């Protein structure tokens, strides 16, 4: 009998964990408990600072300028410009000054949303965009930024109405990635290859709003019975939060195979085979 084959007795006392092991275990537990709250607070602070630095500070300066202009015109009681600036810059506590600035920034964003929400406002805004696009440097940057912000901040009904969740093999056969069909592929590429192409945005994890775009044949994608929100939760959580449809498949419940749903509709059933095999 080899010495390694000797098994310890069943009633052997359990080894007591050391301080380092206990510290590591409880530290990870505390980090798991606090991290969601800390990240949420960090995001809120980031939004606060962004609104203050981008809009709030300048709105406070605009108030000072307008106030001084009204004083010069005799429409408000006379105060020297130094007094006005002192009141807004030093007379108020910094947190109160920032709160006023952020509140005005939120109000300004809301007013802009109301303005561009009607026909006249949208027309004027588009004319302003056309005028801005004539500037060479802005013309090279603004369209790309606008496409990203429209995708992230657009209303869900408009944003996801023509988007379907698919599985695609962008790197190697047998390795699938979850993506969103964002539009038809390049027409030149479709004509060159002689088959329909689609554009698929493959989000990264855990930052699902960043990723990369691939153009693949329509027959190589598999429609999934997932809503975009469910796919995003799956990606952000690193696969921990499993959508109900995926849970049904993993539990062995059969799902009927149907022809792929047309692009632009969120399918309700799974097509486990590419379209060419389904036909």
XYZ file of N, CA and C in Angstrom:
837
model
N 0.860 -1.200 0.000
C 0.000 0.000 0.000
C 0.891 1.244 0.000
N 0.575 2.119 -0.884
C 1.342 3.349 -0.950
C 0.936 4.287 0.174
N 1.872 5.101 0.651
C 1.499 6.047 1.718
C 0.412 7.017 1.289
N 0.345 7.325 -0.019
C -0.663 8.258 -0.475
C -2.064 7.698 -0.469
N -2.173 6.356 -0.381
C -3.493 5.736 -0.395
C -4.165 5.741 0.967
N -3.459 6.111 2.026
C -4.033 6.102 3.370
C -4.977 7.296 3.499
N -6.230 7.027 3.801
C -7.234 8.077 3.935
C -7.331 8.510 5.388
N -7.506 9.802 5.621
C -7.644 10.272 7.007
C -8.950 9.787 7.603
N -8.983 9.613 8.886
C -10.235 9.164 9.522
C -11.353 10.152 9.286
N -12.591 9.614 9.266
C -13.751 10.458 8.966
C -13.968 11.524 10.025
N -13.677 11.217 11.248
C -13.920 12.159 12.337
C -12.735 13.075 12.608
N -11.839 13.194 11.617
C -10.672 14.053 11.810
C -11.121 15.498 11.940
N -10.539 16.258 12.848
C -10.951 17.657 13.026
C -10.660 18.486 11.773
N -11.609 19.384 11.430
C -11.470 20.244 10.259
C -10.390 21.292 10.519
N -9.581 21.530 9.494
C -8.495 22.485 9.630
C -9.050 23.891 9.837
N -8.548 24.575 10.831
C -9.010 25.925 11.137
C -8.439 26.915 10.133
N -9.325 27.723 9.566
C -8.890 28.701 8.572
C -8.041 29.768 9.223
N -7.010 30.177 8.528
C -6.144 31.213 9.043
C -6.749 32.593 8.866
N -6.043 33.574 9.415
C -6.534 34.946 9.338
C -6.602 35.440 7.895
N -5.601 35.108 7.094
C -5.575 35.575 5.709
C -6.754 35.015 4.918
N -7.054 33.726 5.131
C -8.169 33.110 4.413
C -9.501 33.703 4.849
N -9.676 33.904 6.168
C -10.904 34.529 6.659
C -11.045 35.957 6.137
N -9.951 36.685 6.154
C -10.000 38.072 5.679
C -10.394 38.117 4.209
N -9.814 37.246 3.405
C -10.130 37.227 1.974
C -11.596 36.882 1.742
N -12.108 35.867 2.464
C -13.487 35.433 2.261
C -14.473 36.516 2.659
N -14.275 37.103 3.837
C -15.224 38.126 4.292
C -15.064 39.443 3.516
N -13.855 39.719 3.058
C -13.660 40.912 2.237
C -14.419 40.787 0.924
N -14.361 39.617 0.289
C -15.092 39.414 -0.956
C -16.597 39.483 -0.721
N -17.064 38.962 0.421
C -18.489 39.061 0.727
C -18.915 40.512 0.907
N -18.101 41.266 1.655
C -18.424 42.674 1.822
C -18.358 43.444 0.526
N -17.378 43.115 -0.325
C -17.272 43.791 -1.619
C -18.471 43.477 -2.500
N -18.916 42.221 -2.492
C -20.086 41.848 -3.284
C -21.345 42.561 -2.787
N -21.410 42.806 -1.457
C -22.584 43.487 -0.913
C -22.552 44.987 -1.189
N -21.361 45.597 -1.146
C -21.269 47.049 -1.279
C -21.064 47.521 -2.710
N -20.504 46.666 -3.573
C -20.127 47.122 -4.907
C -21.306 47.649 -5.720
N -22.477 46.992 -5.742
C -23.594 47.579 -6.506
C -23.975 48.972 -6.013
N -23.989 49.169 -4.694
C -24.326 50.491 -4.160
C -23.257 51.504 -4.503
N -21.990 51.122 -4.387
C -20.903 52.051 -4.688
C -20.889 52.442 -6.158
N -21.129 51.468 -7.046
C -21.149 51.782 -8.480
C -22.329 52.687 -8.811
N -23.483 52.427 -8.178
C -24.644 53.291 -8.404
C -24.366 54.716 -7.953
N -23.765 54.857 -6.762
C -23.429 56.193 -6.276
C -22.405 56.862 -7.179
N -21.442 56.096 -7.669
C -20.433 56.662 -8.568
C -21.065 57.179 -9.853
N -22.011 56.433 -10.393
C -22.691 56.878 -11.601
C -23.500 58.145 -11.342
N -24.180 58.197 -10.187
C -24.949 59.395 -9.860
C -24.041 60.604 -9.684
N -22.902 60.414 -9.031
C -21.951 61.512 -8.868
C -21.390 61.948 -10.222
N -21.128 60.977 -11.095
C -20.627 61.316 -12.431
C -21.648 62.132 -13.210
N -22.916 61.731 -13.155
C -23.956 62.489 -13.847
C -24.075 63.893 -13.263
N -24.010 63.986 -11.929
C -24.075 65.293 -11.267
C -22.936 66.192 -11.735
N -21.710 65.684 -11.698
C -20.555 66.479 -12.114
C -20.608 66.831 -13.592
N -21.109 65.907 -14.402
C -21.219 66.185 -15.839
C -22.198 67.322 -16.099
N -23.369 67.277 -15.462
C -24.350 68.341 -15.638
C -23.825 69.672 -15.110
N -23.091 69.614 -13.982
C -22.581 70.856 -13.405
C -21.483 71.467 -14.273
N -20.523 70.646 -14.675
C -19.399 71.174 -15.441
C -19.806 71.555 -16.860
N -20.744 70.815 -17.462
C -21.107 71.058 -18.855
C -22.161 72.152 -19.012
N -23.119 72.229 -18.074
C -24.228 73.168 -18.231
C -24.406 74.069 -17.010
N -24.429 73.484 -15.818
C -24.783 74.249 -14.624
C -23.884 75.441 -14.378
N -22.585 75.252 -14.462
C -21.649 76.349 -14.217
C -21.867 77.497 -15.195
N -22.099 77.144 -16.447
C -22.296 78.182 -17.472
C -23.656 78.864 -17.320
N -24.645 78.145 -16.829
C -25.947 78.771 -16.586
C -25.851 79.785 -15.441
N -25.068 79.458 -14.399
C -24.862 80.416 -13.313
C -24.165 81.668 -13.834
N -23.152 81.487 -14.674
C -22.471 82.643 -15.272
C -23.426 83.458 -16.136
N -24.344 82.778 -16.833
C -25.325 83.498 -17.645
C -26.272 84.318 -16.776
N -26.654 83.757 -15.624
C -27.518 84.508 -14.703
C -26.814 85.768 -14.217
N -25.533 85.644 -13.881
C -24.767 86.814 -13.435
C -24.716 87.865 -14.544
N -24.486 87.427 -15.767
C -24.402 88.372 -16.889
C -25.747 89.054 -17.133
N -26.842 88.259 -17.107
C -28.170 88.845 -17.323
C -28.515 89.813 -16.193
N -28.185 89.446 -14.968
C -28.475 90.308 -13.818
C -27.735 91.633 -13.950
N -26.469 91.584 -14.314
C -25.701 92.816 -14.496
C -26.259 93.658 -15.648
N -26.747 92.999 -16.685
C -27.344 93.740 -17.804
C -28.621 94.442 -17.371
N -29.440 93.774 -16.576
C -30.660 94.405 -16.087
C -30.336 95.566 -15.142
N -29.280 95.446 -14.355
C -28.872 96.548 -13.479
C -28.440 97.748 -14.318
N -27.670 97.461 -15.382
C -27.215 98.550 -16.242
C -28.377 99.261 -16.925
N -29.452 98.536 -17.205
C -30.626 99.139 -17.842
C -31.583 99.762 -16.839
N -31.285 99.629 -15.537
C -32.131 100.220 -14.514
C -33.412 99.471 -14.253
N -33.508 98.194 -14.617
C -34.742 97.431 -14.438
C -34.786 96.726 -13.079
N -33.675 96.619 -12.411
C -33.633 96.025 -11.082
C -32.854 96.968 -10.180
N -33.031 96.857 -8.841
C -32.290 97.742 -7.932
C -30.797 97.669 -8.185
N -30.136 98.798 -8.051
C -28.723 98.894 -8.403
C -27.854 98.100 -7.429
N -26.983 97.322 -8.007
C -25.927 96.645 -7.271
C -24.708 96.598 -8.182
N -23.556 96.749 -7.613
C -22.347 96.710 -8.420
C -22.118 95.304 -8.951
N -21.475 95.173 -10.113
C -21.161 93.828 -10.631
C -20.363 92.978 -9.658
N -19.541 93.639 -8.836
C -18.766 92.872 -7.858
C -19.687 92.214 -6.840
N -20.722 92.925 -6.405
C -21.664 92.368 -5.439
C -22.424 91.183 -6.030
N -22.825 91.313 -7.287
C -23.565 90.215 -7.929
C -22.690 88.979 -8.044
N -21.459 89.183 -8.526
C -20.561 88.033 -8.665
C -20.227 87.430 -7.303
N -20.052 88.258 -6.300
C -19.747 87.749 -4.964
C -20.904 86.905 -4.434
N -22.141 87.340 -4.700
C -23.292 86.597 -4.192
C -23.360 85.206 -4.804
N -23.163 85.118 -6.127
C -23.313 83.835 -6.795
C -22.078 82.954 -6.656
N -20.912 83.540 -6.513
C -19.686 82.747 -6.461
C -19.206 82.462 -5.043
N -19.384 83.422 -4.122
C -18.884 83.250 -2.765
C -19.971 83.365 -1.705
N -21.025 84.089 -2.009
C -22.077 84.273 -1.017
C -22.862 83.015 -0.745
N -23.021 82.146 -1.754
C -23.757 80.893 -1.586
C -22.787 79.754 -1.277
N -23.197 78.805 -0.441
C -22.372 77.601 -0.246
C -22.183 76.863 -1.570
N -21.060 76.190 -1.707
C -20.744 75.530 -2.977
C -21.793 74.475 -3.329
N -22.264 73.694 -2.344
C -23.247 72.657 -2.652
C -24.560 73.268 -3.115
N -24.929 74.411 -2.520
C -26.169 75.062 -2.928
C -26.032 75.665 -4.322
N -24.866 76.226 -4.610
C -24.611 76.762 -5.951
C -24.650 75.663 -7.001
N -24.053 74.524 -6.680
C -24.093 73.414 -7.623
C -25.504 72.854 -7.769
N -26.255 72.797 -6.668
C -27.625 72.297 -6.742
C -28.476 73.180 -7.652
N -28.308 74.502 -7.541
C -29.052 75.409 -8.425
C -28.626 75.207 -9.868
N -27.309 75.081 -10.093
C -26.821 74.888 -11.454
C -27.298 73.582 -12.072
N -27.233 72.478 -11.305
C -27.684 71.187 -11.826
C -29.191 71.204 -12.059
N -29.935 71.839 -11.138
C -31.383 71.947 -11.346
C -31.720 72.721 -12.614
N -31.004 73.818 -12.850
C -31.220 74.576 -14.082
C -30.815 73.768 -15.313
N -29.759 72.953 -15.183
C -29.338 72.115 -16.310
C -30.406 71.082 -16.644
N -30.965 70.441 -15.619
C -32.040 69.464 -15.855
C -33.247 70.146 -16.495
N -33.587 71.338 -16.003
C -34.703 72.076 -16.579
C -34.427 72.448 -18.030
N -33.188 72.827 -18.338
C -32.841 73.178 -19.717
C -32.956 71.978 -20.640
N -32.471 70.815 -20.188
C -32.576 69.603 -21.003
C -34.040 69.256 -21.253
N -34.871 69.412 -20.229
C -36.303 69.137 -20.383
C -36.941 70.086 -21.391
N -36.586 71.370 -21.321
C -37.146 72.350 -22.255
C -36.707 72.045 -23.680
N -35.446 71.650 -23.857
C -34.975 71.279 -25.198
C -35.732 70.067 -25.714
N -35.995 69.106 -24.820
C -36.781 67.944 -25.231
C -38.189 68.318 -25.664
N -38.813 69.247 -24.939
C -40.128 69.727 -25.358
C -40.055 70.440 -26.702
N -38.981 71.192 -26.896
C -38.850 71.969 -28.128
C -38.702 71.075 -29.352
N -37.824 70.074 -29.253
C -37.594 69.200 -30.405
C -38.657 68.107 -30.500
N -39.586 68.056 -29.533
C -40.628 67.048 -29.576
C -41.787 67.395 -30.471
N -41.880 68.648 -30.909
C -42.955 69.024 -31.825
C -42.393 69.269 -33.213
N -43.268 69.416 -34.174
C -42.867 69.506 -35.577
C -42.018 70.739 -35.846
N -42.444 71.888 -35.319
C -41.706 73.129 -35.576
C -40.318 73.048 -34.942
N -40.251 72.553 -33.716
C -38.962 72.436 -33.046
C -38.026 71.486 -33.770
N -38.537 70.338 -34.241
C -37.686 69.395 -34.977
C -37.171 70.014 -36.263
N -38.027 70.765 -36.942
C -37.599 71.397 -38.192
C -36.491 72.405 -37.936
N -36.666 73.235 -36.925
C -35.636 74.230 -36.610
C -34.344 73.543 -36.179
N -34.458 72.482 -35.400
C -33.269 71.777 -34.941
C -32.511 71.145 -36.105
N -33.246 70.586 -37.054
C -32.590 69.984 -38.223
C -31.910 71.044 -39.078
N -32.549 72.197 -39.219
C -31.908 73.279 -39.963
C -30.625 73.726 -39.263
N -30.656 73.769 -37.927
C -29.444 74.129 -37.189
C -28.361 73.074 -37.369
N -28.745 71.796 -37.397
C -27.760 70.743 -37.621
C -27.150 70.844 -39.010
N -27.973 71.168 -40.013
C -27.445 71.326 -41.368
C -26.432 72.465 -41.421
N -26.735 73.550 -40.705
C -25.803 74.679 -40.669
C -24.507 74.302 -39.966
N -24.612 73.559 -38.870
C -23.409 73.161 -38.132
C -22.575 72.189 -38.950
N -23.226 71.319 -39.733
C -22.501 70.324 -40.520
C -21.643 70.938 -41.615
N -21.794 72.207 -41.882
C -20.961 72.864 -42.882
C -19.576 73.213 -42.350
N -19.401 73.132 -41.041
C -18.086 73.395 -40.448
C -17.236 72.143 -40.609
N -16.052 72.224 -41.216
C -15.280 71.013 -41.568
C -14.990 70.097 -40.383
N -14.446 70.624 -39.275
C -14.063 69.767 -38.162
C -15.276 69.128 -37.501
N -16.328 69.915 -37.298
C -17.537 69.369 -36.678
C -18.190 68.344 -37.590
N -18.121 68.561 -38.894
C -18.724 67.634 -39.844
C -18.085 66.255 -39.763
N -16.825 66.173 -39.348
C -16.142 64.889 -39.247
C -16.449 64.158 -37.946
N -16.907 64.876 -36.908
C -17.115 64.269 -35.594
C -18.600 64.107 -35.262
N -19.394 65.125 -35.558
C -20.781 65.175 -35.088
C -21.630 63.980 -35.546
N -21.576 63.546 -36.827
C -22.459 62.428 -37.237
C -22.221 61.150 -36.450
N -20.939 60.809 -36.188
C -20.659 59.579 -35.436
C -21.162 59.684 -34.005
N -20.960 60.844 -33.372
C -21.445 61.026 -32.004
C -22.963 60.971 -31.957
N -23.620 61.553 -32.937
C -25.083 61.566 -32.968
C -25.647 60.166 -33.128
N -25.013 59.336 -33.954
C -25.500 57.973 -34.133
C -25.415 57.184 -32.825
N -24.311 57.360 -32.103
C -24.156 56.634 -30.839
C -25.179 57.108 -29.810
N -25.339 58.433 -29.668
C -26.293 58.947 -28.683
C -27.723 58.601 -29.055
N -28.038 58.600 -30.342
C -29.393 58.214 -30.758
C -29.666 56.762 -30.420
N -28.649 55.898 -30.580
C -28.843 54.478 -30.273
C -29.021 54.245 -28.781
N -28.239 54.989 -27.975
C -28.270 54.761 -26.525
C -29.467 55.435 -25.877
N -29.810 56.660 -26.305
C -30.792 57.479 -25.604
C -32.147 57.549 -26.286
N -32.290 56.957 -27.468
C -33.581 57.025 -28.142
C -34.616 56.239 -27.359
N -35.885 56.578 -27.579
C -36.957 55.850 -26.914
C -36.917 54.391 -27.322
N -37.227 53.523 -26.358
C -37.089 52.089 -26.598
C -37.948 51.614 -27.769
N -39.150 52.153 -27.912
C -40.013 51.702 -28.998
C -39.388 52.020 -30.342
N -38.795 53.204 -30.463
C -38.162 53.570 -31.713
C -36.806 52.889 -31.860
N -36.118 52.693 -30.754
C -34.767 52.156 -30.810
C -34.763 50.672 -31.130
N -35.683 49.897 -30.537
C -35.651 48.454 -30.659
C -36.763 47.896 -31.538
N -37.517 48.768 -32.171
C -38.637 48.270 -32.962
C -38.144 47.418 -34.124
N -37.028 47.817 -34.731
C -36.500 47.091 -35.880
C -35.264 46.277 -35.508
N -35.123 45.901 -34.261
C -33.954 45.173 -33.800
C -34.379 43.800 -33.311
N -33.652 42.783 -33.711
C -33.911 41.436 -33.238
C -32.632 40.880 -32.643
N -32.789 39.999 -31.665
C -31.659 39.368 -31.000
C -31.307 38.104 -31.750
N -30.037 37.950 -32.078
C -29.597 36.800 -32.860
C -28.339 36.225 -32.236
N -28.018 35.021 -32.643
C -26.746 34.392 -32.314
C -25.934 34.280 -33.594
N -24.665 34.604 -33.503
C -23.805 34.621 -34.695
C -22.437 34.087 -34.300
N -21.708 33.555 -35.271
C -20.367 33.030 -35.043
C -19.348 33.962 -35.707
N -18.912 35.003 -34.989
C -18.051 35.989 -35.642
C -16.589 35.570 -35.746
N -16.149 34.614 -34.924
C -14.726 34.284 -34.873
C -14.433 32.866 -35.355
N -15.118 31.895 -34.794
C -14.845 30.509 -35.136
C -16.140 29.722 -35.120
N -16.195 28.674 -35.936
C -17.373 27.834 -35.984
C -17.557 27.127 -34.644
N -18.792 27.118 -34.177
C -19.119 26.480 -32.917
C -19.031 27.394 -31.721
N -18.505 28.618 -31.878
C -18.417 29.593 -30.792
C -19.374 30.723 -31.132
N -20.452 30.836 -30.357
C -21.538 31.751 -30.674
C -21.464 33.000 -29.802
N -21.857 34.107 -30.384
C -21.978 35.380 -29.666
C -23.383 35.908 -29.864
N -23.883 36.614 -28.861
C -25.204 37.223 -28.941
C -25.061 38.627 -29.501
N -25.882 38.955 -30.470
C -25.819 40.269 -31.103
C -27.192 40.807 -31.428
N -27.230 42.025 -31.911
C -28.456 42.714 -32.292
C -28.377 43.081 -33.760
N -29.384 42.696 -34.502
C -29.449 43.084 -35.909
C -29.819 44.553 -35.980
N -28.901 45.362 -36.467
C -29.107 46.803 -36.512
C -29.467 47.317 -37.889
N -29.437 46.486 -38.901
C -29.816 46.957 -40.225
C -29.358 45.978 -41.293
N -29.670 46.306 -42.527
C -29.232 45.494 -43.656
C -27.751 45.718 -43.903
N -27.113 44.735 -44.488
C -25.688 44.846 -44.753
C -25.393 45.787 -45.900
N -24.123 45.925 -46.196
C -23.712 46.791 -47.294
C -24.209 46.216 -48.612
N -24.892 47.044 -49.381
C -25.461 46.570 -50.637
C -24.372 46.132 -51.602
N -23.246 46.847 -51.607
C -22.141 46.470 -52.489
C -21.617 45.084 -52.141
N -21.491 44.796 -50.852
C -21.023 43.478 -50.435
C -22.035 42.396 -50.768
N -23.315 42.697 -50.599
C -24.355 41.721 -50.936
C -24.331 41.389 -52.425
N -24.171 42.420 -53.264
C -24.116 42.181 -54.705
C -22.865 41.402 -55.091
N -21.757 41.690 -54.404
C -20.505 41.011 -54.743
C -20.551 39.534 -54.390
N -21.127 39.220 -53.213
C -21.179 37.831 -52.757
C -22.398 37.085 -53.262
N -23.387 37.809 -53.747
C -24.581 37.158 -54.262
C -25.501 36.605 -53.199
N -25.441 37.120 -51.979
C -26.340 36.695 -50.914
C -26.641 37.877 -50.000
N -27.787 37.787 -49.307
C -28.217 38.877 -48.441
C -27.332 38.951 -47.204
N -26.863 40.162 -46.902
C -26.032 40.393 -45.734
C -26.796 41.237 -44.718
N -26.460 41.079 -43.446
C -27.061 41.872 -42.377
C -25.938 42.420 -41.493
N -26.219 43.541 -40.876
C -25.283 44.161 -39.947
C -25.685 43.780 -38.529
N -24.748 43.226 -37.760
C -25.011 42.755 -36.409
C -24.063 43.477 -35.457
N -24.645 44.112 -34.443
C -23.857 44.736 -33.379
C -23.690 43.734 -32.252
N -22.445 43.415 -31.917
C -22.147 42.437 -30.878
C -21.672 43.196 -29.646
N -22.512 43.315 -28.617
C -22.108 44.055 -27.407
C -21.045 43.286 -26.635
N -20.226 44.043 -25.923
C -19.238 43.429 -25.040
C -19.829 43.281 -23.646
N -19.163 42.569 -22.798
C -19.621 42.339 -21.428
C -18.524 42.780 -20.470
N -18.852 43.547 -19.407
C -20.202 43.894 -18.940
C -20.730 45.222 -19.462
N -19.945 45.961 -20.253
C -20.411 47.239 -20.791
C -21.107 46.955 -22.112
N -22.405 46.680 -22.041
C -23.121 46.188 -23.208
C -23.325 47.243 -24.283
N -23.101 48.533 -23.964
C -23.286 49.558 -24.974
C -22.017 49.819 -25.776
N -20.963 49.074 -25.503
C -19.777 49.110 -26.336
C -19.594 47.733 -26.952
N -18.946 47.684 -28.079
C -18.771 46.421 -28.768
C -18.227 46.650 -30.158
N -18.604 45.782 -31.076
C -18.137 45.916 -32.457
C -19.235 45.435 -33.399
N -19.066 45.762 -34.660
C -20.076 45.480 -35.682
C -19.494 44.510 -36.691
N -20.287 43.519 -37.072
C -19.903 42.575 -38.116
C -20.994 42.547 -39.176
N -20.596 42.293 -40.390
C -21.530 42.115 -41.510
C -21.450 40.665 -41.915
N -22.548 39.924 -41.757
C -22.550 38.483 -41.962
C -23.699 38.115 -42.890
N -23.640 36.953 -43.517
C -24.770 36.503 -44.346
C -26.022 36.300 -43.514
N -27.148 36.610 -44.099
C -28.427 36.470 -43.399
C -28.664 35.031 -42.973
N -28.192 34.074 -43.756
C -28.447 32.674 -43.455
C -27.583 32.149 -42.314
N -26.561 32.905 -41.899
C -25.661 32.414 -40.849
C -26.054 32.874 -39.457
N -27.111 33.658 -39.330
C -27.547 34.107 -38.016
C -28.738 33.262 -37.567
N -28.873 33.126 -36.259
C -29.964 32.357 -35.667
C -30.807 33.308 -34.828
N -32.074 33.414 -35.160
C -32.984 34.258 -34.399
C -33.228 33.653 -33.016
N -33.198 34.485 -31.977
C -33.404 34.032 -30.607
C -34.704 34.607 -30.056
N -35.412 33.849 -29.225
C -36.681 34.324 -28.662
C -36.457 35.213 -27.441
N -35.605 36.214 -27.571
C -35.264 37.092 -26.457
C -35.617 38.528 -26.809
N -36.075 39.263 -25.804
C -36.207 40.691 -25.951
C -34.839 41.331 -25.798
N -34.706 42.526 -26.324
C -33.420 43.205 -26.249
C -33.030 43.453 -24.796
N -34.016 43.796 -23.948
C -33.722 44.024 -22.535
C -33.178 42.762 -21.878
N -33.730 41.587 -22.235
C -33.246 40.336 -21.661
C -31.830 40.034 -22.121
N -31.556 40.297 -23.400
C -30.200 40.064 -23.907
C -29.203 40.991 -23.234
N -29.603 42.255 -22.995
C -28.707 43.195 -22.332
C -28.418 42.754 -20.896
N -29.441 42.296 -20.186
C -29.223 41.822 -18.816
C -28.289 40.614 -18.800
N -28.431 39.743 -19.778
C -27.563 38.573 -19.867
C -26.110 38.994 -20.080
N -25.894 39.992 -20.942
C -24.536 40.426 -21.250
C -23.921 41.211 -20.100
N -24.709 42.119 -19.513
C -24.181 42.949 -18.429
C -23.802 42.098 -17.224
N -24.601 41.066 -16.949
C -24.329 40.215 -15.790
C -23.284 39.149 -16.068
N -22.740 39.129 -17.285
C -21.759 38.095 -17.603
C -22.348 36.711 -17.696
N -23.643 36.617 -18.006
C -24.312 35.329 -18.118
C -24.932 34.824 -16.836
N -24.817 35.598 -15.748
C -25.398 35.154 -14.472
C -26.915 35.226 -14.517
N -27.454 36.348 -15.046
C -28.906 36.510 -15.157
C -29.341 35.872 -16.464
N -29.981 34.711 -16.364
C -30.382 33.957 -17.541
C -31.816 34.290 -17.906
N -32.090 34.659 -19.156
C -33.470 34.943 -19.562
C -34.344 33.714 -19.437
N -35.648 33.912 -19.284
C -36.552 32.757 -19.128
C -36.485 31.797 -20.291
N -36.393 32.321 -21.515
C -36.363 31.434 -22.679
C -35.121 30.552 -22.667
N -33.967 31.140 -22.295
C -32.745 30.348 -22.225
C -32.833 29.310 -21.121
N -33.479 29.660 -20.004
C -33.657 28.698 -18.928
C -34.512 27.526 -19.379
N -35.508 27.810 -20.210
C -36.375 26.746 -20.698
C -35.590 25.791 -21.586
N -34.687 26.350 -22.407
C -33.905 25.485 -23.267
C -32.929 24.626 -22.460
N -32.277 25.239 -21.431
C -31.309 24.499 -20.643
C -31.951 23.424 -19.791
N -33.246 23.566 -19.493
C -33.924 22.572 -18.670
C -34.437 21.388 -19.467
N -34.253 21.429 -20.802
C -34.652 20.302 -21.625
C -36.009 20.437 -22.243
N -36.701 21.546 -22.045
C -38.014 21.735 -22.658
C -37.811 22.010 -24.132
N -38.493 21.269 -24.972
C -38.320 21.431 -26.413
C -39.032 22.674 -26.902
N -38.404 23.322 -27.872
C -38.987 24.495 -28.499
C -39.140 24.205 -29.976
N -40.312 24.387 -30.545
C -40.504 24.066 -31.954
C -39.641 24.953 -32.834
N -39.102 24.356 -33.881
C -38.292 25.107 -34.840
C -39.193 25.691 -35.902
N -38.999 26.951 -36.191
C -39.799 27.632 -37.188
C -38.849 28.383 -38.088
N -39.397 28.882 -39.177
C -38.603 29.688 -40.094
C -38.197 30.973 -39.418
N -37.046 31.531 -39.793
C -36.591 32.759 -39.137
C -37.587 33.882 -39.312
N -37.776 34.639 -38.251
C -38.655 35.795 -38.328
C -38.013 36.848 -39.193
N -38.816 37.653 -39.911
C -38.242 38.701 -40.752
C -37.506 39.720 -39.917
N -36.491 40.311 -40.533
C -35.740 41.347 -39.832
C -36.659 42.499 -39.504
N -36.440 43.077 -38.341
C -37.263 44.202 -37.925
C -38.337 43.803 -36.950
N -38.449 42.497 -36.639
C -39.459 42.063 -35.671
C -38.766 41.267 -34.594
N -39.220 41.404 -33.391
C -38.688 40.636 -32.283
C -39.350 39.272 -32.298
N -38.629 38.187 -32.620
C -39.249 36.881 -32.731
C -39.684 36.369 -31.374
N -40.667 35.469 -31.408
C -41.181 34.885 -30.173
C -40.822 33.420 -30.053
N -40.223 32.827 -31.080
C -39.812 31.430 -31.002
C -38.400 31.321 -31.522
N -37.748 30.241 -31.172
C -36.349 30.064 -31.520
C -36.220 29.303 -32.811
N -35.324 29.739 -33.665
C -34.964 29.008 -34.857
C -33.593 28.398 -34.624
N -33.503 27.147 -34.202
C -32.223 26.583 -33.789
C -31.283 26.304 -34.944
N -31.742 26.399 -36.185
C -30.893 26.148 -37.328
C -30.891 27.348 -38.231
N -29.844 27.563 -38.982
C -29.847 28.661 -39.932
C -30.964 28.530 -40.930
N -31.239 29.631 -41.599
C -32.390 29.664 -42.502
C -32.246 28.701 -43.632
N -30.988 28.497 -44.120
C -30.795 27.605 -45.252
C -31.156 26.175 -44.895
N -30.884 25.741 -43.646
C -31.233 24.390 -43.224
C -32.699 24.271 -42.879
N -33.284 25.365 -42.389
C -34.695 25.307 -42.031
C -35.566 25.107 -43.242
N -35.100 25.644 -44.409
C -35.875 25.459 -45.623
C -35.675 24.045 -46.169
